[in-house]
Structure formats: C-alpha cells, structure tokens
CSV table of C-alpha atoms in Angstrom, one decimal:
chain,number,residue,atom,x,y,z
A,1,UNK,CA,-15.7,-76.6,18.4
A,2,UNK,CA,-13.2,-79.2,20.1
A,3,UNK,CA,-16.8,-80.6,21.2
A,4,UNK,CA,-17.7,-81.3,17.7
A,5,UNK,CA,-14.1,-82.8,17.4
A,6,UNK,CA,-14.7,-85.2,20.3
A,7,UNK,CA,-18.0,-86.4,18.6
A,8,UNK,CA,-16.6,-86.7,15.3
A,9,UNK,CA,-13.7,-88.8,16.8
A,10,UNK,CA,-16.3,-91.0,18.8
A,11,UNK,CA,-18.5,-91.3,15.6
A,12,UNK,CA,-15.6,-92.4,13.4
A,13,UNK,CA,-14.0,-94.8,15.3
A,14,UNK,CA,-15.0,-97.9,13.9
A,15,UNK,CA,-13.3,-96.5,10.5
A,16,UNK,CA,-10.3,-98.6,10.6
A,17,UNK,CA,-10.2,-98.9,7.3
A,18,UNK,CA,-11.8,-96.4,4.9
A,19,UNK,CA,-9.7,-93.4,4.6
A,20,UNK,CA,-6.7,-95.3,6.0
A,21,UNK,CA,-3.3,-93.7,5.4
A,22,UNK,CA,-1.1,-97.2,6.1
A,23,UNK,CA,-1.4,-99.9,7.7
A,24,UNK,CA,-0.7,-97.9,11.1
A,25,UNK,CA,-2.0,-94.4,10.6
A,26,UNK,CA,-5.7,-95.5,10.9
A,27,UNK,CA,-8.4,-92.9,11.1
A,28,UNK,CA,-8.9,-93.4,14.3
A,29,UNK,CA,-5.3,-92.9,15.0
A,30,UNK,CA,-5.1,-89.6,13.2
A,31,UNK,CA,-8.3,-88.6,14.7
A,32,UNK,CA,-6.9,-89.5,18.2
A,33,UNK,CA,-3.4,-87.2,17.2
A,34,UNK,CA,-5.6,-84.0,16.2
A,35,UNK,CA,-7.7,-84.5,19.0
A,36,UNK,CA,-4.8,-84.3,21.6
A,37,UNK,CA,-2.7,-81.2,19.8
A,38,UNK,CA,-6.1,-79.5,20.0
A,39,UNK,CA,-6.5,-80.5,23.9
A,40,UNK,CA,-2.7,-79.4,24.5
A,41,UNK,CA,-3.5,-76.1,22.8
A,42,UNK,CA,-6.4,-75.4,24.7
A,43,UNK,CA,-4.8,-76.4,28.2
A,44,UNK,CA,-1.6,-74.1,27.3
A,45,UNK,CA,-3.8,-71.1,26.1
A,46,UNK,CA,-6.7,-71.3,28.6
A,47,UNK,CA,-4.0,-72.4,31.5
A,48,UNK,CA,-7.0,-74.3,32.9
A,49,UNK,CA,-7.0,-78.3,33.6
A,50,UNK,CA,-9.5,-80.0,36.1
A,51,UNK,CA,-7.1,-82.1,38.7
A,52,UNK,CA,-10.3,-84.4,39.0
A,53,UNK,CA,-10.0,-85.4,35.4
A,54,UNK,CA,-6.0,-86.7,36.0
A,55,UNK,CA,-7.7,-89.2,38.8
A,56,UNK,CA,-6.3,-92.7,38.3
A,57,UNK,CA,-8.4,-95.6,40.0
A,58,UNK,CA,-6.5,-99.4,41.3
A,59,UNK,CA,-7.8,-101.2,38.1
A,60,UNK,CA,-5.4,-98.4,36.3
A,61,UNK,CA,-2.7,-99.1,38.1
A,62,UNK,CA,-3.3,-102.7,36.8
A,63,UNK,CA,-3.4,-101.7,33.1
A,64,UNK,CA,-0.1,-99.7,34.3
A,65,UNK,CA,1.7,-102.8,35.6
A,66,UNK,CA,0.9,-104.6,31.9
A,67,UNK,CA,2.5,-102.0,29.7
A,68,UNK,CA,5.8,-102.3,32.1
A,69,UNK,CA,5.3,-106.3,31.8
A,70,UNK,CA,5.2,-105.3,27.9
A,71,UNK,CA,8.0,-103.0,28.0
A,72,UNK,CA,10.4,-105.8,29.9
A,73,UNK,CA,9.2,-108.3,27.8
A,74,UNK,CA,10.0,-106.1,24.4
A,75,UNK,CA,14.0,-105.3,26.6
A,76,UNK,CA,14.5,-109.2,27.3
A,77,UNK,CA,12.9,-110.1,23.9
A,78,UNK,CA,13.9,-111.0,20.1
A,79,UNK,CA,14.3,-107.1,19.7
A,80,UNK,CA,13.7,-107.1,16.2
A,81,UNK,CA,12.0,-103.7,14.9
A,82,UNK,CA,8.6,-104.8,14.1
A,83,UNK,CA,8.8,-105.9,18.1
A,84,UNK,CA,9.4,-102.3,19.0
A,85,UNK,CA,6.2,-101.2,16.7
A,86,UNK,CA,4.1,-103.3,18.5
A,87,UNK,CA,5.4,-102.2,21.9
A,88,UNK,CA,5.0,-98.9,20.7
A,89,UNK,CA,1.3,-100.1,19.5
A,90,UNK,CA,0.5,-101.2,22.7
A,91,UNK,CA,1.2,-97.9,24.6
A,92,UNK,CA,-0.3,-95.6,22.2
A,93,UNK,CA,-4.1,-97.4,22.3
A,94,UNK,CA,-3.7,-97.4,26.2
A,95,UNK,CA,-2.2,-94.0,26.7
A,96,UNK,CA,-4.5,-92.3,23.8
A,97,UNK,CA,-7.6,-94.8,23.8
A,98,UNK,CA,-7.7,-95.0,27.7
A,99,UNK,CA,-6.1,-92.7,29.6
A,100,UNK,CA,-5.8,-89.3,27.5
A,101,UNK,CA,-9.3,-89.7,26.0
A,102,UNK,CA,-10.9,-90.0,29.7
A,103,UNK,CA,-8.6,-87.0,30.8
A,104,UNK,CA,-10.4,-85.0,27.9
A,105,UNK,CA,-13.8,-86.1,28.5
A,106,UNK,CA,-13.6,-85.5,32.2
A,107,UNK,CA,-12.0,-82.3,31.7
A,108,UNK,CA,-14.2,-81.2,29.1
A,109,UNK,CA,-17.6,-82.2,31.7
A,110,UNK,CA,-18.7,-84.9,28.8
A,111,UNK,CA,-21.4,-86.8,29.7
A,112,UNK,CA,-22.2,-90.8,29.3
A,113,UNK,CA,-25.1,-89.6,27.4
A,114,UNK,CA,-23.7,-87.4,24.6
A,115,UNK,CA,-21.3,-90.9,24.0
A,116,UNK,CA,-23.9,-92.9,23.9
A,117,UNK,CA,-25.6,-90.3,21.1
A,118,UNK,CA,-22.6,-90.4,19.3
A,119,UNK,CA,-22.5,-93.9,19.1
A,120,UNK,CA,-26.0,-94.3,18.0
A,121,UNK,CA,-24.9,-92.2,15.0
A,122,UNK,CA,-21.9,-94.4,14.5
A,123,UNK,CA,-24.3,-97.5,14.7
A,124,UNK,CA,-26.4,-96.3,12.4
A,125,UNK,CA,-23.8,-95.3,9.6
A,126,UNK,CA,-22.1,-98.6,9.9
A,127,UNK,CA,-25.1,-100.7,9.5
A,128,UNK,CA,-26.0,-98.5,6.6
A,129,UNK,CA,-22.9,-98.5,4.8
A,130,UNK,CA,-23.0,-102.5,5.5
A,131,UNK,CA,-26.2,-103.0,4.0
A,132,UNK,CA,-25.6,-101.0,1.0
A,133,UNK,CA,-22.5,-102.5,0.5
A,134,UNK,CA,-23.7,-106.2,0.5
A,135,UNK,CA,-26.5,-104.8,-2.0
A,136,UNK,CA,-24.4,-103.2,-4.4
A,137,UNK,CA,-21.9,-106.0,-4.5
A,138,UNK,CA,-23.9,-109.2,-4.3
A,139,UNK,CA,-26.7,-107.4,-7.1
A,140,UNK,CA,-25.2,-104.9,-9.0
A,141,UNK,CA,-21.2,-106.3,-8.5
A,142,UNK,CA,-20.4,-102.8,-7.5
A,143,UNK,CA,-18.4,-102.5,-4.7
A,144,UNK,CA,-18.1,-99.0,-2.6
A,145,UNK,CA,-14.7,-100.4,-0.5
A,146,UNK,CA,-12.6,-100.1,-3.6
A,147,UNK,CA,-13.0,-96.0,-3.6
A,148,UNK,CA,-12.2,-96.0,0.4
A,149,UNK,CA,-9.8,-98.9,1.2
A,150,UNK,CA,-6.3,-98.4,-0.3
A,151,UNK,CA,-4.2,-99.8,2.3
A,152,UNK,CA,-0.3,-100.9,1.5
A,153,UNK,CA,-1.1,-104.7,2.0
A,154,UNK,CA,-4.7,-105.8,0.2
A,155,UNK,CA,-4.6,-108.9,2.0
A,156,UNK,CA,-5.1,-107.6,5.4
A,157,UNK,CA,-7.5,-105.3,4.1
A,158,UNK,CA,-9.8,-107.3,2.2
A,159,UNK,CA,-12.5,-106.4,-0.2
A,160,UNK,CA,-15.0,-109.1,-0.1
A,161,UNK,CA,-15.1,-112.6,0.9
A,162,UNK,CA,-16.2,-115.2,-1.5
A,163,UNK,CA,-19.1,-117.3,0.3
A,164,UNK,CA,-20.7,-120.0,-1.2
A,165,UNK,CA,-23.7,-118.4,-1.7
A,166,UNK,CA,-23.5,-114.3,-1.7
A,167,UNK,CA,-20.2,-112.0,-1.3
A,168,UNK,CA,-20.1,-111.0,2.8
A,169,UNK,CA,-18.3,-107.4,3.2
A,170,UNK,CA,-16.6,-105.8,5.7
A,171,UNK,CA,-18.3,-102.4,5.9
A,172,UNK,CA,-15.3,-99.6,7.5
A,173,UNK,CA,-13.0,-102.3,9.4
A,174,UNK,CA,-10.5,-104.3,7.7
A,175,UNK,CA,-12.4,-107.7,7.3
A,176,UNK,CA,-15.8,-108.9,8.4
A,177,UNK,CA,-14.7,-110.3,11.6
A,178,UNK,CA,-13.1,-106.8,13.3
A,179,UNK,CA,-16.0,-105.4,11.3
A,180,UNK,CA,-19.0,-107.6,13.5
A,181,UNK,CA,-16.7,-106.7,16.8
A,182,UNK,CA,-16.9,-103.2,16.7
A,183,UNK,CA,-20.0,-103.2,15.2
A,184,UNK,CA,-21.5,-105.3,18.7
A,185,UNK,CA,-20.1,-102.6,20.6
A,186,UNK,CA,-21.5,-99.5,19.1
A,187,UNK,CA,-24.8,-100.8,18.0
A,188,UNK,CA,-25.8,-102.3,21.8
A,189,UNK,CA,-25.0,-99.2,22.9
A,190,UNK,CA,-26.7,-96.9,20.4
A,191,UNK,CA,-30.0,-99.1,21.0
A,192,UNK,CA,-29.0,-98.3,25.0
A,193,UNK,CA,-29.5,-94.6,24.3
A,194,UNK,CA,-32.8,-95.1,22.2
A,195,UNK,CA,-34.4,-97.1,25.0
A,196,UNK,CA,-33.2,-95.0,27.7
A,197,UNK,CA,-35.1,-92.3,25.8
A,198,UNK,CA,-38.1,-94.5,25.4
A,199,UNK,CA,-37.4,-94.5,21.9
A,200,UNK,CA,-39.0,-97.8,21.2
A,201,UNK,CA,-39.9,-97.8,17.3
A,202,UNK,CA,-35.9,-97.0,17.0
A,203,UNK,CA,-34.7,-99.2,19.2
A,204,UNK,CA,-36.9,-101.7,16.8
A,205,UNK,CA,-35.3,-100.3,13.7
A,206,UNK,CA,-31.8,-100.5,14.7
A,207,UNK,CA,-32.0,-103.9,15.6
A,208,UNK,CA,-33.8,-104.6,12.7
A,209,UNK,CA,-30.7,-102.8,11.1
A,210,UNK,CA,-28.7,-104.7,13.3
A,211,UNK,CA,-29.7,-108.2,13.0
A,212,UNK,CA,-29.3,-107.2,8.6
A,213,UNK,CA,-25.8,-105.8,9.2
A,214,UNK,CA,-24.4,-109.1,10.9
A,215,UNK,CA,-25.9,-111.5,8.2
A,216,UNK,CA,-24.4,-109.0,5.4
A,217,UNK,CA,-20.7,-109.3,7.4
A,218,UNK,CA,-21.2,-113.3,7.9
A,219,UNK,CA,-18.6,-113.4,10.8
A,220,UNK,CA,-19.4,-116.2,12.5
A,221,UNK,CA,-17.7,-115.3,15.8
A,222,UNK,CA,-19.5,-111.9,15.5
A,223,UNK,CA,-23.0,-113.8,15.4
A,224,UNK,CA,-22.9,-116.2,17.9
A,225,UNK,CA,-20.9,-113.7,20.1
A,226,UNK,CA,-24.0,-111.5,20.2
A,227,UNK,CA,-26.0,-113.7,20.8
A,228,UNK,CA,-24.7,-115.8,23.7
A,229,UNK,CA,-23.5,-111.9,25.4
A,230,UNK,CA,-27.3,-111.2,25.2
A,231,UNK,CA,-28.7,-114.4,26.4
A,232,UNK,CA,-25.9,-114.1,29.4
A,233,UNK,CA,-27.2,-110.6,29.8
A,234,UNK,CA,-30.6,-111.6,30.2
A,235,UNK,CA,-30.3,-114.6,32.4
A,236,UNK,CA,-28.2,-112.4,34.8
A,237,UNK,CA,-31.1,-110.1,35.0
A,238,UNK,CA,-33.5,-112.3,35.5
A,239,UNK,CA,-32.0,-113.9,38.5
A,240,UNK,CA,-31.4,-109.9,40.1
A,241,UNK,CA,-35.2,-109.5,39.3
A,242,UNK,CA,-38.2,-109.6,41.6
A,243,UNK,CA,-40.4,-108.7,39.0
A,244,UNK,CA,-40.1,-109.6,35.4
A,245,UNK,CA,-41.8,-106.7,32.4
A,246,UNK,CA,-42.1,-107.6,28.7
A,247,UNK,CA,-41.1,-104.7,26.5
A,248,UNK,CA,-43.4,-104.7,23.1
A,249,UNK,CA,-40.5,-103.9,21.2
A,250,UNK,CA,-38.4,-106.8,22.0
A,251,UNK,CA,-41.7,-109.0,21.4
A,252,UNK,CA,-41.4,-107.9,17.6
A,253,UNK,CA,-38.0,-107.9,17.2
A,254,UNK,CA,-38.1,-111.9,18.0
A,255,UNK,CA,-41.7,-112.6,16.3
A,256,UNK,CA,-39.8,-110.8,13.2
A,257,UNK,CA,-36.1,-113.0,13.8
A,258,UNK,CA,-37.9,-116.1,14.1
A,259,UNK,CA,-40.6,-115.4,10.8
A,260,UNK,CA,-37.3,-114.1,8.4
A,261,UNK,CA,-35.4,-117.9,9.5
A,262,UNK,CA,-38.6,-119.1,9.1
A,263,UNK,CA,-39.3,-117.9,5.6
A,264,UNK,CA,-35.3,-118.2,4.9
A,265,UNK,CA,-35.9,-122.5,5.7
A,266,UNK,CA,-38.8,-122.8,3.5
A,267,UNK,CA,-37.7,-120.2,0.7
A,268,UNK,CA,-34.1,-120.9,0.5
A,269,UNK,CA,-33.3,-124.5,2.2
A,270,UNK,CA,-30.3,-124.9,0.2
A,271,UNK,CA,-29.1,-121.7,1.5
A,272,UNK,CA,-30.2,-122.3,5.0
A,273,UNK,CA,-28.1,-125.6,4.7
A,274,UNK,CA,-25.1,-123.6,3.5
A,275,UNK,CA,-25.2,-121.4,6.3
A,276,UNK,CA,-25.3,-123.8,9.0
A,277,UNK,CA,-22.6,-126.0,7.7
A,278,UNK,CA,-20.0,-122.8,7.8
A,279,UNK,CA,-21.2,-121.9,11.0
A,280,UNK,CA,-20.8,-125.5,12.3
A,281,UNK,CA,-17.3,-125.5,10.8
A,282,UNK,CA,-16.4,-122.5,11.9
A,283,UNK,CA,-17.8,-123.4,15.6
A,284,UNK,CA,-15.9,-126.8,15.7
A,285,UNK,CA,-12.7,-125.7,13.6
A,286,UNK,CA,-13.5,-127.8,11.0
A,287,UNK,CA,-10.4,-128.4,8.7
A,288,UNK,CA,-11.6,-127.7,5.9
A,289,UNK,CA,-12.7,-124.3,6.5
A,290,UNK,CA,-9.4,-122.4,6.1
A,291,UNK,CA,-9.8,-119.7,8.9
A,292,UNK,CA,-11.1,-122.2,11.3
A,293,UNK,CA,-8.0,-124.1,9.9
A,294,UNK,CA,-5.3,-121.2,10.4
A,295,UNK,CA,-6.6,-120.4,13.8
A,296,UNK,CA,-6.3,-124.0,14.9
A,297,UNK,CA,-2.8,-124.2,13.7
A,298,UNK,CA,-1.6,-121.2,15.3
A,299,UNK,CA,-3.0,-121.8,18.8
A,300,UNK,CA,-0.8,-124.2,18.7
A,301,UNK,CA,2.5,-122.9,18.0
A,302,UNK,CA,1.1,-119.8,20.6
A,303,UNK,CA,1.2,-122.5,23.4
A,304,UNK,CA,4.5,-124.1,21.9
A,305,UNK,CA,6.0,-120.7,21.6
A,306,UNK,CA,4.5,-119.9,25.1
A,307,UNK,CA,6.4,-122.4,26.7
A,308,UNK,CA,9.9,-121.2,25.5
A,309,UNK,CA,9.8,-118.0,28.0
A,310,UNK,CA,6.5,-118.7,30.2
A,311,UNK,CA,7.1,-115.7,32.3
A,312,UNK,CA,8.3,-112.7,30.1
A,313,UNK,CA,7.0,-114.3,26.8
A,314,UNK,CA,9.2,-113.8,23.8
A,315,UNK,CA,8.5,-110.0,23.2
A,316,UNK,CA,5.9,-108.0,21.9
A,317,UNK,CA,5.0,-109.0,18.1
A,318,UNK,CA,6.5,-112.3,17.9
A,319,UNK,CA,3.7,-114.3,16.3
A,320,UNK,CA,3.2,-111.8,13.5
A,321,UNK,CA,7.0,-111.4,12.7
A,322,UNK,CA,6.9,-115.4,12.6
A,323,UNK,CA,4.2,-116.0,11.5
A,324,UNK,CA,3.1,-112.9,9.7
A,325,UNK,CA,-0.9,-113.3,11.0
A,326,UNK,CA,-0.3,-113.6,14.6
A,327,UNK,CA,-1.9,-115.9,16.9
A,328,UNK,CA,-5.4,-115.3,16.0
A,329,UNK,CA,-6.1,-114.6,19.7
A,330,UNK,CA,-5.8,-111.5,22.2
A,331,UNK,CA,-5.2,-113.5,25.1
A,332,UNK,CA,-2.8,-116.2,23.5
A,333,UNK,CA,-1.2,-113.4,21.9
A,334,UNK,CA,-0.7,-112.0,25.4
A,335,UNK,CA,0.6,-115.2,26.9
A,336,UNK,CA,3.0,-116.4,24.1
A,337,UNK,CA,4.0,-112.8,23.2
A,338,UNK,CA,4.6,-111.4,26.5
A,339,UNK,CA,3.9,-114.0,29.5
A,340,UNK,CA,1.9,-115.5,31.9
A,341,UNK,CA,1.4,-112.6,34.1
A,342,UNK,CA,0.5,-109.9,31.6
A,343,UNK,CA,-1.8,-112.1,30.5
A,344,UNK,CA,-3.0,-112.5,34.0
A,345,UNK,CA,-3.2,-108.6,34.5
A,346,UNK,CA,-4.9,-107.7,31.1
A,347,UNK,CA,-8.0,-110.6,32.6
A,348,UNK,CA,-8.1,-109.0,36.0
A,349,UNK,CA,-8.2,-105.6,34.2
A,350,UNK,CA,-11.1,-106.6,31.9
A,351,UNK,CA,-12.7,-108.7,34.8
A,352,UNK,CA,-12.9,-105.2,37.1
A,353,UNK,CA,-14.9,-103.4,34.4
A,354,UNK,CA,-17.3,-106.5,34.0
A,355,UNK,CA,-18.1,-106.7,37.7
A,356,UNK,CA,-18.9,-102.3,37.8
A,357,UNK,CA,-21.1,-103.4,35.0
A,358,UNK,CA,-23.0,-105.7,36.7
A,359,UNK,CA,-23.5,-103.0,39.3
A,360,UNK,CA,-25.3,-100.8,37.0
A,361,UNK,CA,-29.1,-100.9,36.8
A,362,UNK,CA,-30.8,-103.5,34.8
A,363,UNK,CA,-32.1,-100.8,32.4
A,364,UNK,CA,-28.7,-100.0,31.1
A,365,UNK,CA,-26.1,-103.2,32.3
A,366,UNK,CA,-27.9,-105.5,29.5
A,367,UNK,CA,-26.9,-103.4,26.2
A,368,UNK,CA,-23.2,-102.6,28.0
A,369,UNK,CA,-23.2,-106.0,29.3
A,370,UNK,CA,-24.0,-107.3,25.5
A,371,UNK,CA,-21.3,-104.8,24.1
A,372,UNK,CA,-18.7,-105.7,26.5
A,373,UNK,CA,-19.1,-109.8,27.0
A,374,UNK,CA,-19.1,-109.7,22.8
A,375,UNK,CA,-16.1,-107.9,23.1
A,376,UNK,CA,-14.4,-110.5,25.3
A,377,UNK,CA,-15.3,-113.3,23.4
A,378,UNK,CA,-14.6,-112.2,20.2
A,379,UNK,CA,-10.8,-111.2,21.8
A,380,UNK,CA,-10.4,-115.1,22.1
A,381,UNK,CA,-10.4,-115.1,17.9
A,382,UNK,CA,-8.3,-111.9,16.6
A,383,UNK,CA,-5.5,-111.2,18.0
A,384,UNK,CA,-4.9,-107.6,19.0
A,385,UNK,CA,-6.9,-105.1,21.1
A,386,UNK,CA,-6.4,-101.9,19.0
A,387,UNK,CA,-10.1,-100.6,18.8
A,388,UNK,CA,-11.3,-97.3,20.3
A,389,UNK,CA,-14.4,-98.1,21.0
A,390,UNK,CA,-13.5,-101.1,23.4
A,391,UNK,CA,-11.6,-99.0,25.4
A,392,UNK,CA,-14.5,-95.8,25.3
A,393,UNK,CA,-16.6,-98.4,26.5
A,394,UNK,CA,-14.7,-99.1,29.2
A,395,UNK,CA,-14.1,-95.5,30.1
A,396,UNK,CA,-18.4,-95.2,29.7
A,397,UNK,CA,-19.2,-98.0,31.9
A,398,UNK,CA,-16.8,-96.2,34.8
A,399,UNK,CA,-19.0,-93.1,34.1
A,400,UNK,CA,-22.5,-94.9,33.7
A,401,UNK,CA,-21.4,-96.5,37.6
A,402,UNK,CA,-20.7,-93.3,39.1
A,403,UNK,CA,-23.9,-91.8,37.4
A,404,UNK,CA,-25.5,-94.6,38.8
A,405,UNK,CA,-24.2,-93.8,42.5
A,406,UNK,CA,-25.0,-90.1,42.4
A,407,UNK,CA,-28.6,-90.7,41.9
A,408,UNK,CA,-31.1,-91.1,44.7
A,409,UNK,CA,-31.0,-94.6,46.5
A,410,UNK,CA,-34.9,-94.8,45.1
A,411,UNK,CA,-34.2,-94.6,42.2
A,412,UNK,CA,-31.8,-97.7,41.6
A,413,UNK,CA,-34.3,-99.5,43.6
A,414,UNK,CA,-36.9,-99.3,42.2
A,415,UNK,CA,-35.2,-99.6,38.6
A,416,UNK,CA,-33.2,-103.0,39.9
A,417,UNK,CA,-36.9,-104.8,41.4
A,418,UNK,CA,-37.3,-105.4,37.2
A,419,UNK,CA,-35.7,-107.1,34.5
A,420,UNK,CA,-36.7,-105.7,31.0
A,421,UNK,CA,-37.5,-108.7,28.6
C-alpha cells in the first residue's frame, strides 16, 4: 500500500495545476504531506528505520549551507510576510522534495527502476492529456483545463495562449513554459526505461508523442532546450566512445522529424514562417514579443536590485513582492533575492549532480543527461525551482551512480567502449 502511494506521488508530480487547492497547496504538495504522515505512522508503529537511508553526502551539506544563506538573508531582509512564504517555500521543496523523499525511498529498498516506470507512466499521461487538449481546443474550442484549473489567480494559471496561428495549452502545469520543463524531465527518462528494456517500438512512440506534446505547448525555451541538452548529450558520448552503434529507432525518429518539417514547409509555409519569427523573437528577446519583453526588463532590475545587498541579497521573495512576477530566472532570482554566494552554492550543488551523471554509462547518462541539462537551462527563464521531479531526478541520478558502481567492472566497460546514436 504506501508503495502504491509512492508511485502515485511520483506519477502525479508534474500536476501543478489540475486539482490545485491554492496557489500553494499544489498536488504535489498535498501528495508530498500524505506521503510523509503515512511514512511517520509506519516508522512509529513498525519502530523500524534503516540508518543507511538518513546518510547525508558533501554535495548535501552544500544544499544545507543555501537554505541557512536563505534563512539569513530572509532575518537581514525586507521581512515583509510574502518574504517569509517564500523562505518557507524554499525549505519545504528541499526538506520534502530532497531530503525526506530519499529517506523514504531508501528506507523503503525503492529501486531507480520502479522510478523510472513511474515516470514513463507520468510521460505518457502528460503528452496524452497535451495532445488532446490542443485537439479539442484548437478544433472543437473545447477546452478540458477549465473543469481541472481553478486556481485563486487565473493569470498565473492560464488557460490557453493565443498564438498567431493555433491556441498552445499548458497540459497539468500552470502555463506552457513550466509545462515543457517538467515535461523534458519525465519524458527523457520514461524513453530511458523503455530503451533499457529494449523496448524500441515505445521508445519510438513516446518520442513520437514527445516531439507532438512540445509543438502542442509551443514553449520556446522548452524546444530548443531539448534539443541543444540532447545534442550536448550526444557529442559528449561520442568523444567517450571507441566505437560508435546506430540504433534503428532513433534512425526513424529523425527520418520522421525531418519529413513532418518537411511536409509542414511545403504544406503550411505561412505557418512555418510564423513559427520561426516567434522563435527568433523569443531567442533574441525581441521587443515586441511581450514575454521576451518582460523577461528583458526584469533581468535588469534583478542585476540593479542585486547590487543594493550583493552578499545577503535583499531577502527571499523580493522580486515577486515588487514586481509581482519575479525575475523570470532561478539563478537571478538567487542572486538578487538572496546573494552572491547562495547563488554560488545552488551552481556547485547542481554542478556535482551533472559531473555523477557523466559518470554513468553511455546507455543511461544521455536520457538523464537530456532531462537534467534541460532542466538547467530552462532555470535561466522561470524563476523558481519548486518541481518534484527536478529534485527526484537528482535523487535518481545518485542512485543510477551507485547502481552503476555495484555492478561488475565488465560490465561498465564494455557498455562505455559505445555510444548509442
């Protein structure tokens, strides 16, 4: 049973917006609250808890250090009450997301791949409801979010975005941008489980799935994000490789890319056009694309703002109490809210994970490496970190590494002489 609850809460973590109470008691949230009063049950009933699972490691201690930089920052800061919330914000996602969730897993002998096969379920529900979303909307103007998303302020939840030529949605996350982060996170890393099973017709389909999901959201950052993880991914491998295999599957997943932009030029070059100009706009930060616009104009005040208290910042929620949308940006968010150095230590702390996944065989490091280096980039264009699954996959790539070290010295070898194209 509290099994079961572990899956549901990995599978539902991307649902930051349907079923969402208020702007703060998100379903991950609630799911994250249930799942720790049924883990403190269990421990008092049972009287049982595995030491091993309370292990902490150095690049904790680092994660540590930020939440006391937050916490000093939030004593010596404007104090207002919306800066405690966000203090408070900050310590919940890293106490529940990180550190309590990998206490449970551990204790509960959880394995990488019963996360990754929750995942895969996640991935495939999220590019479902995407795609039948866009469909019902953009053909049939009915639009599924209204029954789910009924959050206290609309405009942080949005419906639909108005593009020039269809209506983009923003399938269980708030908008389509948080929408295309988590889904590069759990759908890299449900195709990781298929092709670790060999499972190369659905590793075909989902990124078939995949590839249709991210046009339906439109997020620009989302797109190119994925795409420039994956082609990191790949040239990394290649230069670890003595030998180089072509897997069928991706052959037909790029013959197929490059026919539908093929067919979508000759078909549709009007609509082809319109796509490329708000990509280029949104790349460049045109002014005359309003959210390249906004997040121009508030990078700027961040580094203005920044420069007022450079070390401590100028406490924890700053930019959203004066600005009410923030600073568009996780690390600028970091650096104006709360200083140099936890901006510093939150780098280093994401840096650590990215070099143990580099570690990992070439089989598994390219779908993390995509999920994780889409992550990062995408942090440099919203401007908070509150998403479960960024910090499970963290918590997997630990576990995927000591996996990794526990099996024969063979093994890795002979999986590391080859990079999978």
């Amino acid at each position: 049973m509290f099994k079961k609850l572990i899956g549901v809460f990995i599978i539902l973590t991307p649902f930051t917006s349907y079923f969402a109470l208020s702007s703060w008691l998100r379903l991950p949230v609630l799911l994250a609250l249930v799942l720790t009063v049924f883990f403190l049950v269990k421990i008092i009933v049972t009287k049982k808890l595995n030491i091993k699972a309370l292990m902490v490691y150095k690049a904790d201690l680092i994660l540590i250090s930020l939440l006391v930089l937050i916490w000093i920052s939030w004593l010596f800061g404007f104090r207002a009450p919306r800066s405690l919330n966000h203090a408070v914000a900050y310590s919940f996602t890293v106490f529940f997301y990180y550190f309590l969730f990998r206490v449970i897993i551990r204790n509960e002998r959880i394995s990488s791949k019963f996360i990754l096969n929750k995942f895969t379920i996640s991935a495939i529900l999220c590019c479902s409801i995407i795609i039948l979303d866009w469909v019902l909307i953009n053909l049939f103007n009915i639009g599924i979010r209204d029954y789910f998303v009924n959050v206290e302020n609309n405009s942080a939840n949005m419906l639909y975005f108005q593009r020039a030529f269809f209506y983009s949605v923003g399938g269980v996350a708030e908008e389509p941008g948080s929408m295309a982060l988590l889904l590069n996170i759990v759908v890299p890393l449900g195709l990781l489980n298929y092709s670790l099973d060999n499972k190369q017709n659905k590793v075909i389909w989902l990124s078939i799935a995949y590839i249709l999901a991210l046009f339906c959201l439109f997020s620009t950052a989302g797109i190119i994000n994925a795409i420039v993880a994956a082609g990191l991914m790949m040239f990394y491998n290649l230069l670890r490789s003595k030998y180089i295999r072509v897997k069928l599957s991706y052959i037909y997943i790029t013959i197929l890319g490059f026919t539908g932009v093929l067919v979508l030029i000759i078909k549709k070059p009007h609509l082809f056009a319109n796509v490329a100009n708000e990509v280029n706009q949104k790349l460049f930060l045109s002014t005359r694309d309003a959210s390249a616009s906004i997040r121009t104009e508030t990078w700027h005040s961040s580094l203005r703002d920044w420069q007022l208290h450079p070390v401590l910042g100028n406490g924890p929620g700053f930019g959203v109490d004066s600005y009410g949308t923030g600073y568009h940006s996780v690390y600028l968010t970091l650096l104006a809210d709360v200083g140099v150095f936890a901006l510093a230590l939150f780098i280093l702390f994401l840096f650590i994970h990215l070099l143990q996944l580099l570690q990992l065989p070439k089989s598994v490091s390219f779908f993390t490496g995509v999920a994780l280096i889409a992550t990062i980039l995408h942090f440099a264009v919203v401007g908070d970190f509150y998403h479960a699954p960024f910090w499970i996959l963290l918590i997997l790539i630990r576990m995927l590494n000591i996996e990794n070290k526990s099996l024969p010295a063979t093994s890795n070898e002979n999986i590391n002489h080859y990079s999978y194209l």
